[in-house]
Amino acid sequence: MHSTSVLGWGRGLFRATLIGTALQLAMVVLGHIEPKIAALFAMLGMFLSLVAGFLFGLWSGGLGKGGAAAGGLVAGAVCALIGILESFYLGDVPGWVIAFGTASSAVTGAIGGFLGRLTHR
C-alpha cells in the first residue's frame, strides 16, 4: 500500500467519523429535548454508527472487505462514544451505556463498513 492509499483511507475515516459524530450529537440534543427520541437512543445510535461505517466502506478505496469493516468499526465506535459521552454528561443515560453502547455501535459500524465496501465499485 503506498502513501496515497493510506492518505485516502485516513481521509475517508475522518470524513465518515465526522459525519457520524455530527449525526450522533444532533440525536442526543434532540433526545435531551424530546423524550420520545431519547427512548430510541440505542436503536438510532447504532443505526447512525452503521451509516458512518457504510460511508467509510464507500470511501475505502483500495481496502478489501476486512479493511473496510475495520475502518467502519472505528468510525462507528468513535462517533458513538462521543455522542454517548455527551448524553451521559447531560444526565440522559447511565454510565454503563458508555461501554455497552460504544461496543454495540462498533459492531454495527463494522457491518456498515463491510456493506459499504460491497456496494463500492
PDB file of C-alpha atoms in Angstrom:
ATOM      1  CA  MET A   1       0.000   0.000   0.000  1.00  0.00           C
ATOM      2  CA  HIS A   2       1.537   3.317  -0.971  1.00  0.00           C
ATOM      3  CA  SER A   3       1.149   6.663   0.782  1.00  0.00           C
ATOM      4  CA  THR A   4      -1.760   7.937  -1.325  1.00  0.00           C
ATOM      5  CA  SER A   5      -3.795   4.855  -0.363  1.00  0.00           C
ATOM      6  CA  VAL A   6      -3.070   5.444   3.309  1.00  0.00           C
ATOM      7  CA  LEU A   7      -3.922   9.130   2.936  1.00  0.00           C
ATOM      8  CA  GLY A   8      -7.187   8.271   1.194  1.00  0.00           C
ATOM      9  CA  TRP A   9      -8.040   5.722   3.903  1.00  0.00           C
ATOM     10  CA  GLY A  10      -7.410   8.295   6.620  1.00  0.00           C
ATOM     11  CA  ARG A  11      -9.391  10.982   4.836  1.00  0.00           C
ATOM     12  CA  GLY A  12     -12.350   8.630   4.373  1.00  0.00           C
ATOM     13  CA  LEU A  13     -12.178   7.558   8.012  1.00  0.00           C
ATOM     14  CA  PHE A  14     -12.046  11.166   9.171  1.00  0.00           C
ATOM     15  CA  ARG A  15     -14.989  12.197   6.991  1.00  0.00           C
ATOM     16  CA  ALA A  16     -17.153   9.208   7.943  1.00  0.00           C
ATOM     17  CA  THR A  17     -16.389   9.710  11.641  1.00  0.00           C
ATOM     18  CA  LEU A  18     -17.070  13.442  11.431  1.00  0.00           C
ATOM     19  CA  ILE A  19     -20.436  12.913   9.729  1.00  0.00           C
ATOM     20  CA  GLY A  20     -21.364  10.156  12.171  1.00  0.00           C
ATOM     21  CA  THR A  21     -20.376  12.328  15.127  1.00  0.00           C
ATOM     22  CA  ALA A  22     -22.440  15.269  13.876  1.00  0.00           C
ATOM     23  CA  LEU A  23     -25.460  12.980  13.493  1.00  0.00           C
ATOM     24  CA  GLN A  24     -24.936  11.402  16.924  1.00  0.00           C
ATOM     25  CA  LEU A  25     -24.608  14.790  18.621  1.00  0.00           C
ATOM     26  CA  ALA A  26     -27.736  16.081  16.882  1.00  0.00           C
ATOM     27  CA  MET A  27     -29.649  12.986  18.009  1.00  0.00           C
ATOM     28  CA  VAL A  28     -28.513  13.474  21.612  1.00  0.00           C
ATOM     29  CA  VAL A  29     -29.505  17.142  21.659  1.00  0.00           C
ATOM     30  CA  LEU A  30     -32.913  16.342  20.175  1.00  0.00           C
ATOM     31  CA  GLY A  31     -33.323  13.446  22.605  1.00  0.00           C
ATOM     32  CA  HIS A  32     -32.462  15.687  25.533  1.00  0.00           C
ATOM     33  CA  ILE A  33     -35.361  17.920  24.482  1.00  0.00           C
ATOM     34  CA  GLU A  34     -37.804  15.232  23.293  1.00  0.00           C
ATOM     35  CA  PRO A  35     -38.211  12.085  25.438  1.00  0.00           C
ATOM     36  CA  LYS A  36     -39.653  10.092  22.500  1.00  0.00           C
ATOM     37  CA  ILE A  37     -36.320  10.446  20.712  1.00  0.00           C
ATOM     38  CA  ALA A  38     -34.381   9.633  23.897  1.00  0.00           C
ATOM     39  CA  ALA A  39     -36.355   6.389  24.143  1.00  0.00           C
ATOM     40  CA  LEU A  40     -34.841   5.405  20.783  1.00  0.00           C
ATOM     41  CA  PHE A  41     -31.221   6.309  21.611  1.00  0.00           C
ATOM     42  CA  ALA A  42     -29.944   2.721  21.426  1.00  0.00           C
ATOM     43  CA  MET A  43     -31.549   1.873  18.096  1.00  0.00           C
ATOM     44  CA  LEU A  44     -30.921   5.264  16.472  1.00  0.00           C
ATOM     45  CA  GLY A  45     -27.363   5.450  17.773  1.00  0.00           C
ATOM     46  CA  MET A  46     -26.458   2.046  16.352  1.00  0.00           C
ATOM     47  CA  PHE A  47     -28.115   2.977  13.050  1.00  0.00           C
ATOM     48  CA  LEU A  48     -26.057   6.178  12.860  1.00  0.00           C
ATOM     49  CA  SER A  49     -22.898   4.154  13.513  1.00  0.00           C
ATOM     50  CA  LEU A  50     -23.965   1.799  10.717  1.00  0.00           C
ATOM     51  CA  VAL A  51     -24.282   4.861   8.454  1.00  0.00           C
ATOM     52  CA  ALA A  52     -20.810   6.113   9.455  1.00  0.00           C
ATOM     53  CA  GLY A  53     -19.358   2.672   8.764  1.00  0.00           C
ATOM     54  CA  PHE A  54     -21.199   2.438   5.451  1.00  0.00           C
ATOM     55  CA  LEU A  55     -19.807   5.807   4.357  1.00  0.00           C
ATOM     56  CA  PHE A  56     -16.309   4.660   5.242  1.00  0.00           C
ATOM     57  CA  GLY A  57     -16.857   1.482   3.232  1.00  0.00           C
ATOM     58  CA  LEU A  58     -17.918   3.572   0.238  1.00  0.00           C
ATOM     59  CA  TRP A  59     -14.823   5.736   0.574  1.00  0.00           C
ATOM     60  CA  SER A  60     -12.409   2.930   1.480  1.00  0.00           C
ATOM     61  CA  GLY A  61     -10.653   2.950  -1.885  1.00  0.00           C
ATOM     62  CA  GLY A  62      -8.272   0.030  -2.279  1.00  0.00           C
ATOM     63  CA  LEU A  63      -9.112  -1.644   1.013  1.00  0.00           C
ATOM     64  CA  GLY A  64     -10.648  -5.083   0.992  1.00  0.00           C
ATOM     65  CA  LYS A  65     -13.829  -6.018   2.808  1.00  0.00           C
ATOM     66  CA  GLY A  66     -11.948  -6.745   6.047  1.00  0.00           C
ATOM     67  CA  GLY A  67     -10.207  -3.378   5.992  1.00  0.00           C
ATOM     68  CA  ALA A  68     -13.492  -1.638   5.253  1.00  0.00           C
ATOM     69  CA  ALA A  69     -15.117  -3.457   8.176  1.00  0.00           C
ATOM     70  CA  ALA A  70     -12.218  -2.453  10.464  1.00  0.00           C
ATOM     71  CA  GLY A  71     -12.471   1.183   9.420  1.00  0.00           C
ATOM     72  CA  GLY A  72     -16.251   1.071   9.808  1.00  0.00           C
ATOM     73  CA  LEU A  73     -15.761  -0.336  13.302  1.00  0.00           C
ATOM     74  CA  VAL A  74     -13.534   2.610  14.207  1.00  0.00           C
ATOM     75  CA  ALA A  75     -15.862   5.219  12.666  1.00  0.00           C
ATOM     76  CA  GLY A  76     -18.936   3.682  14.319  1.00  0.00           C
ATOM     77  CA  ALA A  77     -17.299   3.339  17.726  1.00  0.00           C
ATOM     78  CA  VAL A  78     -15.746   6.811  17.816  1.00  0.00           C
ATOM     79  CA  CYS A  79     -18.862   8.703  16.754  1.00  0.00           C
ATOM     80  CA  ALA A  80     -20.996   6.691  19.190  1.00  0.00           C
ATOM     81  CA  LEU A  81     -18.565   7.206  22.074  1.00  0.00           C
ATOM     82  CA  ILE A  82     -18.643  10.976  21.588  1.00  0.00           C
ATOM     83  CA  GLY A  83     -22.443  11.012  21.398  1.00  0.00           C
ATOM     84  CA  ILE A  84     -22.819   8.740  24.421  1.00  0.00           C
ATOM     85  CA  LEU A  85     -20.410  10.843  26.476  1.00  0.00           C
ATOM     86  CA  GLU A  86     -22.445  13.939  25.637  1.00  0.00           C
ATOM     87  CA  SER A  87     -25.635  12.129  26.635  1.00  0.00           C
ATOM     88  CA  PHE A  88     -24.035  10.907  29.861  1.00  0.00           C
ATOM     89  CA  TYR A  89     -22.876  14.396  30.831  1.00  0.00           C
ATOM     90  CA  LEU A  90     -26.376  15.742  30.101  1.00  0.00           C
ATOM     91  CA  GLY A  91     -27.692  13.122  32.530  1.00  0.00           C
ATOM     92  CA  ASP A  92     -29.743  11.236  29.936  1.00  0.00           C
ATOM     93  CA  VAL A  93     -28.022   7.829  30.134  1.00  0.00           C
ATOM     94  CA  PRO A  94     -26.290   5.876  32.931  1.00  0.00           C
ATOM     95  CA  GLY A  95     -22.551   5.273  32.927  1.00  0.00           C
ATOM     96  CA  TRP A  96     -22.734   1.616  31.846  1.00  0.00           C
ATOM     97  CA  VAL A  97     -24.085   2.792  28.458  1.00  0.00           C
ATOM     98  CA  ILE A  98     -20.684   4.279  27.644  1.00  0.00           C
ATOM     99  CA  ALA A  99     -19.059   0.844  27.287  1.00  0.00           C
ATOM    100  CA  PHE A 100     -22.056  -1.158  26.089  1.00  0.00           C
ATOM    101  CA  GLY A 101     -23.270   1.453  23.587  1.00  0.00           C
ATOM    102  CA  THR A 102     -19.802   2.022  22.164  1.00  0.00           C
ATOM    103  CA  ALA A 103     -19.226  -1.727  21.739  1.00  0.00           C
ATOM    104  CA  SER A 104     -22.569  -2.359  20.060  1.00  0.00           C
ATOM    105  CA  SER A 105     -22.088   0.651  17.788  1.00  0.00           C
ATOM    106  CA  ALA A 106     -18.616  -0.616  16.875  1.00  0.00           C
ATOM    107  CA  VAL A 107     -20.227  -3.845  15.657  1.00  0.00           C
ATOM    108  CA  THR A 108     -22.851  -2.029  13.598  1.00  0.00           C
ATOM    109  CA  GLY A 109     -20.148   0.281  12.227  1.00  0.00           C
ATOM    110  CA  ALA A 110     -18.144  -2.763  11.102  1.00  0.00           C
ATOM    111  CA  ILE A 111     -21.226  -4.203   9.398  1.00  0.00           C
ATOM    112  CA  GLY A 112     -21.787  -0.852   7.710  1.00  0.00           C
ATOM    113  CA  GLY A 113     -18.170  -0.720   6.517  1.00  0.00           C
ATOM    114  CA  PHE A 114     -18.457  -4.204   5.049  1.00  0.00           C
ATOM    115  CA  LEU A 115     -21.746  -3.367   3.307  1.00  0.00           C
ATOM    116  CA  GLY A 116     -20.383  -0.063   2.040  1.00  0.00           C
ATOM    117  CA  ARG A 117     -17.394  -1.858   0.537  1.00  0.00           C
ATOM    118  CA  LEU A 118     -19.714  -4.367  -1.158  1.00  0.00           C
ATOM    119  CA  THR A 119     -21.568  -1.517  -2.871  1.00  0.00           C
ATOM    120  CA  HIS A 120     -18.381   0.384  -3.824  1.00  0.00           C
ATOM    121  CA  ARG A 121     -17.380  -0.041  -7.455  1.00  0.00           C
TER     122      ARG A 121
END
